[in-house]
Short mmCIF file of C-alpha atoms and ligand atoms in Angstrom, two decimals:
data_model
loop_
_atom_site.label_atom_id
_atom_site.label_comp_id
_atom_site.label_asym_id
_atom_site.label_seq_id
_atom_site.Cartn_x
_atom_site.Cartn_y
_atom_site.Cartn_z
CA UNK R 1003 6.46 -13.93 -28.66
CA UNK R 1004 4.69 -11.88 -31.28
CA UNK R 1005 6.71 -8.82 -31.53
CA UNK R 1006 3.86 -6.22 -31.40
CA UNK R 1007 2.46 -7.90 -28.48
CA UNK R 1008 6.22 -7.70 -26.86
CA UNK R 1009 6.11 -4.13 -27.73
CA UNK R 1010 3.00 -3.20 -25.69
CA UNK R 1011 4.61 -4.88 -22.80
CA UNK R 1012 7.89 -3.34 -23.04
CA UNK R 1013 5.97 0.02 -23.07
CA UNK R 1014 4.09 -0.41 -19.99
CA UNK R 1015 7.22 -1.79 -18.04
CA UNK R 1016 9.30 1.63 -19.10
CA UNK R 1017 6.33 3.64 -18.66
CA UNK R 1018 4.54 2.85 -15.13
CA UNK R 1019 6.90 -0.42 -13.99
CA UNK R 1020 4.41 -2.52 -14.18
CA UNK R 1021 5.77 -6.76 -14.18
CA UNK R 1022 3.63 -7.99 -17.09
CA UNK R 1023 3.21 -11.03 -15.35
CA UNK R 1024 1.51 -9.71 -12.65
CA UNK R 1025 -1.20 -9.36 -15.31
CA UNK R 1026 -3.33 -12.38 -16.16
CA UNK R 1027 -3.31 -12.96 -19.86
CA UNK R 1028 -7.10 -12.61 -20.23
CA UNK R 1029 -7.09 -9.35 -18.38
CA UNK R 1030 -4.17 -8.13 -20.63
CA UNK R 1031 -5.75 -9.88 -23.94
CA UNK R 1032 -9.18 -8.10 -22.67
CA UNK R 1033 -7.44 -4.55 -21.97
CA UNK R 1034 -5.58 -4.87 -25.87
CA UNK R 1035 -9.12 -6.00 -27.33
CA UNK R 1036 -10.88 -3.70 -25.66
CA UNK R 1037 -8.68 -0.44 -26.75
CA UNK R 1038 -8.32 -1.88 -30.23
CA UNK R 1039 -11.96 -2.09 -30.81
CA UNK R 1040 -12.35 1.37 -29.55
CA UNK R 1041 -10.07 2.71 -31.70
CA UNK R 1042 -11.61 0.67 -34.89
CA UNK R 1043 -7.73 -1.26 -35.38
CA UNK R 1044 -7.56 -4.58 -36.45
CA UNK R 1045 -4.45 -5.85 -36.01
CA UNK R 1046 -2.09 -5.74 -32.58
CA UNK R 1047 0.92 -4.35 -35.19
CA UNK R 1048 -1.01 -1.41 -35.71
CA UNK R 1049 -2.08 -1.09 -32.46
CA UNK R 1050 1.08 -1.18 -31.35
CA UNK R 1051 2.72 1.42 -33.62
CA UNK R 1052 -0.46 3.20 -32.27
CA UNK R 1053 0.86 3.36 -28.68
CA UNK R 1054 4.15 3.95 -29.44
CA UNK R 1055 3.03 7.46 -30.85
CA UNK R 1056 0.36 8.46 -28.41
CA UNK R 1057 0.30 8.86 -24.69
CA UNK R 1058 -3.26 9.24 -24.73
CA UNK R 1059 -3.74 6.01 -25.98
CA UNK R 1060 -1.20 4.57 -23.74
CA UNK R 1061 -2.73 6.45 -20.50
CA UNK R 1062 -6.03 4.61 -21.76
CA UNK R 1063 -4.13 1.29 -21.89
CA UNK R 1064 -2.64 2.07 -18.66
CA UNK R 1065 -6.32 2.26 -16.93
CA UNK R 1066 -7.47 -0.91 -18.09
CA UNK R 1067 -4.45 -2.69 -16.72
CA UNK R 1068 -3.90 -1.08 -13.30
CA UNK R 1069 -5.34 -2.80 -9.98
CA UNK R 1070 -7.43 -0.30 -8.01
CA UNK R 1071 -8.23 -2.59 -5.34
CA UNK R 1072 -8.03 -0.73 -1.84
CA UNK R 1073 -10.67 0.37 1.11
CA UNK R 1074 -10.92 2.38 4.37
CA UNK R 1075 -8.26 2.24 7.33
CA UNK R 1076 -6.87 -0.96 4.96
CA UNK R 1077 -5.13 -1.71 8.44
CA UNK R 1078 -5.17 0.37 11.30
CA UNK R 1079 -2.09 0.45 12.84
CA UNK R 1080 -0.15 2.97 10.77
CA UNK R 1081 -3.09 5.26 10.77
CA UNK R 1082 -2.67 5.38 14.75
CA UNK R 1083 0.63 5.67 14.59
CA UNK R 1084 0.65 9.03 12.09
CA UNK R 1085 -1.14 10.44 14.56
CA UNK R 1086 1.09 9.93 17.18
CA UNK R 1087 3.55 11.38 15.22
CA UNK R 1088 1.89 14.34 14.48
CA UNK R 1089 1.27 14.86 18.04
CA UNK R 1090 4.58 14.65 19.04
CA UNK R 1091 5.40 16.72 16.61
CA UNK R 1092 3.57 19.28 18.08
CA UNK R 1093 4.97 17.92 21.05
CA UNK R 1094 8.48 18.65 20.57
CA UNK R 1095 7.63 22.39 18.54
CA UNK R 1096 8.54 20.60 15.02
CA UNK R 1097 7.45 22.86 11.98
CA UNK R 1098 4.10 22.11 10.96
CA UNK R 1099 2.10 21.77 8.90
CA UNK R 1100 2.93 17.87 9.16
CA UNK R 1101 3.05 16.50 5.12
CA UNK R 1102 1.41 13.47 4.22
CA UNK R 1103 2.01 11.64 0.86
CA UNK R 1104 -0.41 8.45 -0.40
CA UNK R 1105 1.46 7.44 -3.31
CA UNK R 1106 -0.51 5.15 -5.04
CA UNK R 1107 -3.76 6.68 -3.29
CA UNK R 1108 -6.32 4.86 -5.64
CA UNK R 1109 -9.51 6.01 -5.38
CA UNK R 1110 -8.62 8.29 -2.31
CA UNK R 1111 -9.47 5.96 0.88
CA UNK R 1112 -6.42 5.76 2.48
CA UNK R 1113 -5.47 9.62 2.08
CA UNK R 1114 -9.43 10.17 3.67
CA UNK R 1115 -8.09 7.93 6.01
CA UNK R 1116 -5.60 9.86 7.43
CA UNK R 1117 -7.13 13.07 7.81
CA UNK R 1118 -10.52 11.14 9.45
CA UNK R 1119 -7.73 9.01 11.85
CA UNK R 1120 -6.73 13.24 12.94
CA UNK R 1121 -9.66 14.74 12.80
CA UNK R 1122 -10.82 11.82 15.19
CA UNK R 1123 -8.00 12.30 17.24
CA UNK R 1124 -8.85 16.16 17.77
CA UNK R 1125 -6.37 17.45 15.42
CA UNK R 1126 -6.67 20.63 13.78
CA UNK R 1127 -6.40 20.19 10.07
CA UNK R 1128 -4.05 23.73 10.27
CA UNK R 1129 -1.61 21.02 11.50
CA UNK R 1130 -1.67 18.53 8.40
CA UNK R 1131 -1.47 18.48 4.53
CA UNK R 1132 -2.59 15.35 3.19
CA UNK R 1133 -1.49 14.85 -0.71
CA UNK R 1134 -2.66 11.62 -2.77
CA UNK R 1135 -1.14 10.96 -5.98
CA UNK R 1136 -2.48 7.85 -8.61
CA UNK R 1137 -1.39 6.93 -11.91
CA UNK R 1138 -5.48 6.08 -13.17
CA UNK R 1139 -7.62 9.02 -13.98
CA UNK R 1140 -10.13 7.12 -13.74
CA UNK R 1141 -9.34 6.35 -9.93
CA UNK R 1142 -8.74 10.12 -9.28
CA UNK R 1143 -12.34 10.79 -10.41
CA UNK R 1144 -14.11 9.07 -7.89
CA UNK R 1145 -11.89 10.14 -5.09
CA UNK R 1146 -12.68 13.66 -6.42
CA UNK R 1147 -16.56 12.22 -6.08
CA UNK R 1148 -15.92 10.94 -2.78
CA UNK R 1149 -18.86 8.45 -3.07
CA UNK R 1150 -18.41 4.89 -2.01
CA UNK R 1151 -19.76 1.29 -2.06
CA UNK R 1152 -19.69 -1.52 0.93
CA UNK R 1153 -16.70 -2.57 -0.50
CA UNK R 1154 -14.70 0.07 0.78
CA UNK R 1155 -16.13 -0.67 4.38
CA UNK R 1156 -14.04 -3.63 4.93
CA UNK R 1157 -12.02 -2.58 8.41
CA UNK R 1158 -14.19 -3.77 11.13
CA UNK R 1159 -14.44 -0.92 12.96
CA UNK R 1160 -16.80 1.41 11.04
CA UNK R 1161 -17.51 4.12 13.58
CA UNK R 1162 -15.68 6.50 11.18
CA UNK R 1163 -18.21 5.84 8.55
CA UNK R 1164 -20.82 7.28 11.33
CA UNK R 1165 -18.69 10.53 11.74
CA UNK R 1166 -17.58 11.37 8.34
CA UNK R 1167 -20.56 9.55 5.53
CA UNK R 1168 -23.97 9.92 4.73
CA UNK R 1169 -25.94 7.40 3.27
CA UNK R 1170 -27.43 8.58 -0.38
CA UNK R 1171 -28.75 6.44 -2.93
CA UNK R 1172 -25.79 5.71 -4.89
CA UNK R 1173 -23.66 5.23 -1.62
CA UNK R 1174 -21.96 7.07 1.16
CA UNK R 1175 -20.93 10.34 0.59
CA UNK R 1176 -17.68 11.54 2.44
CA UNK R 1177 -18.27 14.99 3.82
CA UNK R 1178 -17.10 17.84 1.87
CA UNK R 1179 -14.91 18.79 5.49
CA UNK R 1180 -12.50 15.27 4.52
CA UNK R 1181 -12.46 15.80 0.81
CA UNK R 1182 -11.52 19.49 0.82
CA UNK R 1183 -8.36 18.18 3.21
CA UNK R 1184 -6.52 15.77 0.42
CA UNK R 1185 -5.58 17.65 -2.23
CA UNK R 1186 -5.00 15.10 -5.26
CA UNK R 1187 -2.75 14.46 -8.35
CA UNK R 1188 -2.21 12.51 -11.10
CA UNK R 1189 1.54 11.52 -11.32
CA UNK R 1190 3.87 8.49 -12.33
CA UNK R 1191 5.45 6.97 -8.78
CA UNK R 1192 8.28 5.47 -10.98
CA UNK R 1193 9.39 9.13 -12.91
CA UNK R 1194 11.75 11.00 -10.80
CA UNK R 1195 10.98 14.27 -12.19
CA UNK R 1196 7.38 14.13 -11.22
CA UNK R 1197 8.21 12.27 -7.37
CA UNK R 1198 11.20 15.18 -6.85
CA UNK R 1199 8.80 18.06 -8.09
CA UNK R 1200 6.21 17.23 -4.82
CA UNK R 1201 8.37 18.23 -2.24
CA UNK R 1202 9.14 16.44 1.04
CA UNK R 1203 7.28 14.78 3.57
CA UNK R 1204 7.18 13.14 7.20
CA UNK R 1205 4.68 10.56 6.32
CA UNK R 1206 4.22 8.27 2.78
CA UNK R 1207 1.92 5.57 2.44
CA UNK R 1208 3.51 3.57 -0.53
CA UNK R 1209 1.23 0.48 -0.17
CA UNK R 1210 0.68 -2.55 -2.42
CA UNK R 1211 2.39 -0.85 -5.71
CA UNK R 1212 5.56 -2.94 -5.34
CA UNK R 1213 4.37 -6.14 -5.15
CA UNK R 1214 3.01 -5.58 -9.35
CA UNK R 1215 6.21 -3.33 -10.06
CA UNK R 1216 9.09 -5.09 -12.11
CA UNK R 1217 12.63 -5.58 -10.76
CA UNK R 1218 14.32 -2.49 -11.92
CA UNK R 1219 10.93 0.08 -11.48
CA UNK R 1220 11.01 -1.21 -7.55
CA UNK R 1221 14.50 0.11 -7.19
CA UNK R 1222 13.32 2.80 -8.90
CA UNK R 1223 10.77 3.58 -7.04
CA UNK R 1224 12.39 2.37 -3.50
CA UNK R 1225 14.82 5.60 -4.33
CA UNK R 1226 12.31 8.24 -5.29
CA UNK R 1227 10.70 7.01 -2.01
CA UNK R 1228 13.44 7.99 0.21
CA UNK R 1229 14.40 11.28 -1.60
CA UNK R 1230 10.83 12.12 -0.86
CA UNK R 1231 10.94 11.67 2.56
CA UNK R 1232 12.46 14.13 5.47
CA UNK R 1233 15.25 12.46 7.30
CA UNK R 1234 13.73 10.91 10.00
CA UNK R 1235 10.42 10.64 8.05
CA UNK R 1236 8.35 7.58 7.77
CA UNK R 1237 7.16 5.28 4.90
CA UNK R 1238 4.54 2.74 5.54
CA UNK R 1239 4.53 -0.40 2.69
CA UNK R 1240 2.48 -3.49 2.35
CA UNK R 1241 3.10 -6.74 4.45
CA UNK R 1242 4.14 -8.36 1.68
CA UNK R 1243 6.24 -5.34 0.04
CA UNK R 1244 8.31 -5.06 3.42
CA UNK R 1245 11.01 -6.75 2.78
CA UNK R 1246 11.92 -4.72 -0.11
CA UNK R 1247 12.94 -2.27 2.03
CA UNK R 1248 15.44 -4.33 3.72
CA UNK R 1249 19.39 -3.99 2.90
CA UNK R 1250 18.71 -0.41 1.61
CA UNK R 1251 19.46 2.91 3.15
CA UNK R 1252 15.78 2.67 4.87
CA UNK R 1253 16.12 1.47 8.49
CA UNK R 1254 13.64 -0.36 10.91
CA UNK R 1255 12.77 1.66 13.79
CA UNK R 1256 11.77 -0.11 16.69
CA UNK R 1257 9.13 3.01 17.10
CA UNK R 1258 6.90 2.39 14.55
CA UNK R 1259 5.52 -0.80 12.89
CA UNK R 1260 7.14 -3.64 11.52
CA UNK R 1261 5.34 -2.24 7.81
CA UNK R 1262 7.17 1.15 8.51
CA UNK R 1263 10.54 1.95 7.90
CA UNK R 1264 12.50 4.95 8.25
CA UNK R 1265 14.78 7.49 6.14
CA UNK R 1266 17.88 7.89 8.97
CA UNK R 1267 17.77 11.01 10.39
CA UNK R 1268 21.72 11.59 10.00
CA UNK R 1269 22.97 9.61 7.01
CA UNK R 1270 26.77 8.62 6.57
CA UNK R 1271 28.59 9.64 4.28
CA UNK R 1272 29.50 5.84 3.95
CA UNK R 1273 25.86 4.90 3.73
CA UNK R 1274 25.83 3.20 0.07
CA UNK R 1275 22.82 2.71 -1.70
CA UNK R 1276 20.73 5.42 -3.97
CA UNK R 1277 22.17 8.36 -5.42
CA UNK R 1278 21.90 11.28 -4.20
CA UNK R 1279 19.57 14.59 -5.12
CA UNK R 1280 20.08 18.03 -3.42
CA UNK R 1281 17.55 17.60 -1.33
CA UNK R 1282 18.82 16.97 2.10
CA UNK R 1283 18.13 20.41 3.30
CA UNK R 1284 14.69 20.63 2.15
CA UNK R 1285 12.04 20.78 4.89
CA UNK R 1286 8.51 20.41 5.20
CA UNK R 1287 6.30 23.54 4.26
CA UNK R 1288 6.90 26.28 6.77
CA UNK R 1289 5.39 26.06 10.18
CA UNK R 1290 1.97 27.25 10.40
CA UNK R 1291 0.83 29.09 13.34
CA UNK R 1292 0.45 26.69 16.35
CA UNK R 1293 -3.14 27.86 17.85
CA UNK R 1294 -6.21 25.96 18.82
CA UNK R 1295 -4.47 22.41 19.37
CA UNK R 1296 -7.22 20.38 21.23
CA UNK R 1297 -6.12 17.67 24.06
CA UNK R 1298 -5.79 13.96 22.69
CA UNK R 1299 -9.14 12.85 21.53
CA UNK R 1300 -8.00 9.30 20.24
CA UNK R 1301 -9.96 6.38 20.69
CA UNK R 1302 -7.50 4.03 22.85
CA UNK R 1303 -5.71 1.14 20.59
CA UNK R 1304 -7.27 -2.58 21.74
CA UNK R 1305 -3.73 -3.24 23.75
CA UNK R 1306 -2.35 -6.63 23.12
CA UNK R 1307 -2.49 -9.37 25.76
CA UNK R 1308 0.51 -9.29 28.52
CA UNK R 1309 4.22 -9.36 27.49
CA UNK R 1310 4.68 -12.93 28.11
CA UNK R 1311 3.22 -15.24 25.89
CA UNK R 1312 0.16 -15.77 27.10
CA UNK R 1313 -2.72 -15.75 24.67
CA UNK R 1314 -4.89 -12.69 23.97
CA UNK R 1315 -8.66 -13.01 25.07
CA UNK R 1316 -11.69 -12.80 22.58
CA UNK R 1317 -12.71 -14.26 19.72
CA UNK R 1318 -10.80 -15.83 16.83
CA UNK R 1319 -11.27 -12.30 14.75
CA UNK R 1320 -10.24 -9.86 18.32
CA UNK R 1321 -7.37 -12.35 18.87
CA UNK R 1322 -6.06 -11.87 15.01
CA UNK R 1323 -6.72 -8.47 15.12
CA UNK R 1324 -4.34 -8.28 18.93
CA UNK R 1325 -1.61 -10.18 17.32
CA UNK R 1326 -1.68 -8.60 14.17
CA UNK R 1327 -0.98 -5.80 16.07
CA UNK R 1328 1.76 -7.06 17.88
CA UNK R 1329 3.16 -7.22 14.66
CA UNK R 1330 2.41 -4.19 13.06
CA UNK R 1331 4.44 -2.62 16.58
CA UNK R 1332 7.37 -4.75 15.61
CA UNK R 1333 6.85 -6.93 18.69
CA UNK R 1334 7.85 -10.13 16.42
CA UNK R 1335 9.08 -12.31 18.85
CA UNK R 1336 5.84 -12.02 21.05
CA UNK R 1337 3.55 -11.84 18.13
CA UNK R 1338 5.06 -15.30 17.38
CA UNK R 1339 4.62 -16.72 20.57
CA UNK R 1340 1.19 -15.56 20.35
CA UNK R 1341 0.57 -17.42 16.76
CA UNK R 1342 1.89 -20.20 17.90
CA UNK R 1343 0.39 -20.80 21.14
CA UNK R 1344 -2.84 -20.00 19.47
CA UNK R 1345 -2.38 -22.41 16.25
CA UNK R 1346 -1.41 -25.05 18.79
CA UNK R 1347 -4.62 -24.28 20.94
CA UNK R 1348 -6.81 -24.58 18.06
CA UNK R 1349 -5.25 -27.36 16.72
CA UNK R 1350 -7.09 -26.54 13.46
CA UNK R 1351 -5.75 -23.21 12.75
CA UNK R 1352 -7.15 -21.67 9.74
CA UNK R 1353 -5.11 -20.32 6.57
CA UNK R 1354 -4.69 -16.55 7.59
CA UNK R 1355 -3.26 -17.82 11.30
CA UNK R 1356 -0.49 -19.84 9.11
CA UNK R 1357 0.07 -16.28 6.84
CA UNK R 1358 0.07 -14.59 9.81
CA UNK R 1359 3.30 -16.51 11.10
CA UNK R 1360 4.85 -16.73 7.66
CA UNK R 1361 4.93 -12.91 7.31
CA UNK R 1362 6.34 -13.02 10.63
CA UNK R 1363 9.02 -15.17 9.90
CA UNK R 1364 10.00 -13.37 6.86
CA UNK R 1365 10.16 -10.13 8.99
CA UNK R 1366 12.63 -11.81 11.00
CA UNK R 1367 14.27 -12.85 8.19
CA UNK R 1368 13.82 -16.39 8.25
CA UNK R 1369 12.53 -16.62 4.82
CA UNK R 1370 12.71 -20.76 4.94
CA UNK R 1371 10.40 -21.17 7.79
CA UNK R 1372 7.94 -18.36 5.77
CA UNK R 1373 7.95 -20.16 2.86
CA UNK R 1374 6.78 -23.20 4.59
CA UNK R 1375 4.33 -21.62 6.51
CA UNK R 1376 2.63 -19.83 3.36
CA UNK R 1377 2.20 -22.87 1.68
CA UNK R 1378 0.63 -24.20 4.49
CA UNK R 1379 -1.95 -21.26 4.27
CA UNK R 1380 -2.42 -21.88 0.65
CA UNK R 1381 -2.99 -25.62 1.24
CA UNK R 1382 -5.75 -24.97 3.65
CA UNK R 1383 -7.04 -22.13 1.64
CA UNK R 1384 -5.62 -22.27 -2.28
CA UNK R 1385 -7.52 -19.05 -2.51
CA UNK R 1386 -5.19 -17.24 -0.30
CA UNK R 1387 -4.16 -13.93 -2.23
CA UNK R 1388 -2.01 -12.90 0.51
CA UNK R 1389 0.28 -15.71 0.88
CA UNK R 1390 0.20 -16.16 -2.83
CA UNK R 1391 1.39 -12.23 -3.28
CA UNK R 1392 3.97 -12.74 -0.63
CA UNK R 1393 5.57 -16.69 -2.01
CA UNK R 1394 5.79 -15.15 -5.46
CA UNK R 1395 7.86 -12.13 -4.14
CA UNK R 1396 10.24 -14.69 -2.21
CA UNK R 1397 10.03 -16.78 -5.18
CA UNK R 1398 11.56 -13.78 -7.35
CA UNK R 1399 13.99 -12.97 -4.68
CA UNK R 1400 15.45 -16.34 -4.23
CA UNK R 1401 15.65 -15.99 -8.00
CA UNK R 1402 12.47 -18.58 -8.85
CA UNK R 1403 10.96 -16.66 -11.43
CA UNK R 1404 8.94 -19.60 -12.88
CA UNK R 1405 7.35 -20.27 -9.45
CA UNK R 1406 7.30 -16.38 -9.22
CA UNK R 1407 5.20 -15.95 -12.39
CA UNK R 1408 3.01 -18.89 -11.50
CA UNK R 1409 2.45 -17.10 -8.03
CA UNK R 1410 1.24 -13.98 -9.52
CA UNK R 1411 -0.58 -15.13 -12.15
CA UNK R 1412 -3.02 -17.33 -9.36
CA UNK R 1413 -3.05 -13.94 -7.28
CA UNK R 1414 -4.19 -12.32 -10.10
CA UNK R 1415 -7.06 -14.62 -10.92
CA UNK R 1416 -8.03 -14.15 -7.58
CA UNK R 1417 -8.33 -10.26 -8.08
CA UNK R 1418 -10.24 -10.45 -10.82
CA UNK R 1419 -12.42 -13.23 -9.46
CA UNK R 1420 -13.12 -10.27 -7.04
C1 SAM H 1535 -3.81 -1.80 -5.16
S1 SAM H 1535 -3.91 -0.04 -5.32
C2 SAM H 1535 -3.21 0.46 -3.78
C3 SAM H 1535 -3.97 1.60 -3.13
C4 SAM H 1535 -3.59 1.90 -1.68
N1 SAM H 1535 -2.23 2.34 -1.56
C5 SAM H 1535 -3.84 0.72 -0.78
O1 SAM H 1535 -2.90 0.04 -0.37
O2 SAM H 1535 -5.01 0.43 -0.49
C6 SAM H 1535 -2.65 0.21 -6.55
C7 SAM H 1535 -2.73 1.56 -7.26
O3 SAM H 1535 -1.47 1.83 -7.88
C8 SAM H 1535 -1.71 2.66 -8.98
N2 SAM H 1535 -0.51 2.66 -9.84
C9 SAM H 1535 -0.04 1.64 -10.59
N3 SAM H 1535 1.11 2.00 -11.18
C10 SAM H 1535 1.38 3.29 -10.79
C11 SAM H 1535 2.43 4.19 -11.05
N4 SAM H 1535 3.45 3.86 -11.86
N5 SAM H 1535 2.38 5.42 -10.47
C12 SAM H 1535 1.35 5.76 -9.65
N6 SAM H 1535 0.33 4.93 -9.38
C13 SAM H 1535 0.34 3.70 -9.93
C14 SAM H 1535 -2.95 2.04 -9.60
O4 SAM H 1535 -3.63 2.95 -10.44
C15 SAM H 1535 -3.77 1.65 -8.37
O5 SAM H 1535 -4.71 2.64 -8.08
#
């Protein structure tokens, strides 16, 4: 490879982690065209001696290469169960206020998430600090706008956009109430100094960042994670990012979601894995004064069919959406039974029912049987980003980094398809 094209690379992996091939080459050959043009440089050796010598030029670099791709209550079930938690927080006369980290937050929905998922549960925002932290400026900006396009209106419930938006010509505005609740930075989820300098906190939403991370950036990262949790806290990942998490000093609980996993609350002193920082005895921010705290307000959670395996009613979508959730509540055995009985009903089950399963399977560990089943899903549907995010990270953990790379790279295309 051209050396000063190897160089740009190399910087971008030490700086933010990112897995160059997780980047199409036309996005990447775009991004380097792009900058070079705007800086009046003709040739990628001086460009790259360039970005060796300024980060300026390399945060500009960095926002023409990150994926910003994210929307409203991107999956509900951790959102419902954060506010459990801060309820029985309050419950049990834990110090509040209860701290909330969205680390990679994006352009800020899934931080406005979490304070709309409390303040529609009837909590009082005295209760809650909600923090969202993004590499991309640019990103930052418009959550500091807070005004959005239908694309961020993807969940299918979208009674929250009733309670929270109004409609203006250049989209929905988030009311000032939300915004003035997340409290936003700019910050590098892969530099420890900047991750240890934010504190602690019971809740982190660390979702689809691993999945473009390289090798030695996710065990990076997977450490500043837990030293920025409480012990006992939670961390929410992606589907496909979940089983990162497993065979490290994170745990399962059978509590919260099968995407959620938790920092122990005792630790061993046996327990091996990442090194340690003094920061065991740090707490959440003091408790604030526990007045005003209204009676449950929560809209009930569509409850799954019956504990046997017998089928949940509804349409195709409520039935996805009832076993999906059996899923996300770590029921994997039943939310297997359910996929199957329902793929076998159908007979013609479509590509997300066989993704579904897969990421099922690989939560149970059975990574063959996943693997199978995801390429089933990409048969029907080659289009599949989720199975094709998912294959390439089993593909890089059974050490196929060929098939890995040609995973990503289709995912990718598929992204920027849009
Ligand atoms: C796909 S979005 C995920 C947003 C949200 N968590 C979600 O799941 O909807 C990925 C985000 O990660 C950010 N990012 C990439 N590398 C980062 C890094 N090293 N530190 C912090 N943020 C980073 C990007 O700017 C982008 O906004």
């Amino acid at each position: 490879m051209d050396p000063a094209r190897q160089h740009i690379i190399d910087r971008l992996e030490q700086s933010i982690g990112l897995n160059i091939e997780t980047v199409s080459s036309s996005t990447f050959e775009r991004a380097i065209r792009h900058r070079m043009e705007a800086l009046g440089v003709d040739d990628m050796a001086g460009y790259a001696r360039l970005l060796a010598a300024s980060g300026p030029e390399l945060d500009r670099l960095i926002e023409e290469v990150v994926i910003p791709e994210t929307w409203f209550f991107r999956h509900q079930e951790p959102f419902d169960i954060l506010v459990d938690q801060v309820r029985t927080a309050k419950a049990q006369a834990r110090p509040l206020p209860f701290r909330i980290l969205s680390l990679p937050c994006s352009t800020g929905e899934e931080p406005y998430s979490a304070v709309m998922a409390l303040l529609l549960a009837g909590i009082p925002p005295v209760h809650f600090e909600v923090t969202g932290v993004d590499i991309s400026k640019r990103a930052l900006e418009i959550a500091d706008r807070g005004i959005y396009g239908d694309n961020s209106f993807r969940s299918r419930d979208l009674t929250f956009r009733d309670v929270f938006f109004r409609r203006t010509d250049n989209g929905y505005l988030l009311e000032e109430q939300v915004r003035s609740l997340v409290r936003f930075c700019r910050g590098n989820i892969v530099d420890t100094t900047f991750t240890a300098s934010l504190g602690v906190f019971n809740v982190i939403f660390c979702r689809n960042i691993l999945i473009y991370l390289s090798r030695d950036a996710q065990e990076k990262v997977l450490a500043n994670l837990f030293h920025l949790l409480v012990p006992g806290g939670t961390l929410f990942t992606g589907h496909a990012e979940a089983n990162l998490f497993l065979n490290t000093p994170f745990t399962r609980s059978p509590d919260t979601g099968s995407f959620a996993f938790l920092r122990p609350a005792s630790e061993k002193p046996s327990l091996v894995g990442f090194p340690g920082q003094q920061d065991d005895d740090r707490t959440p921010a003091p408790a604030a004064a526990l007045k005003g705290w209204p009676g449950p307000a929560r809209k009930p959670i569509p409850e799954p069919g019956p504990d046997t395996a017998t089928e949940p009613g509804g349409s195709d979508d409520d039935t996805f959406a009832q076993v999906m959730h059996l899923a996300d509540s770590g029921r994997l055995a039943e939310a297997a039974a359910h996929c199957q009985i329902h793929m076998a009903r159908t007979g013609d089950p479509s590509a997300r029912w066989y993704y579904l399963l897969g990421v099922i399977r690989d939560s149970q560990g059975r990574t063959g049987e996943a693997v199978s089943l995801l390429r089933k899903a990409l048969y029907l549907d080659p289009q599949h980003e989720e199975s094709l995010v998912l294959l390439a990270l089993l593909a890089e953990q059974s050490g196929d980094h060929d098939r890995a790379r040609h995973y990503r790279r289709r995912a990718r295309r598929i992204l920027e398809q849009g």
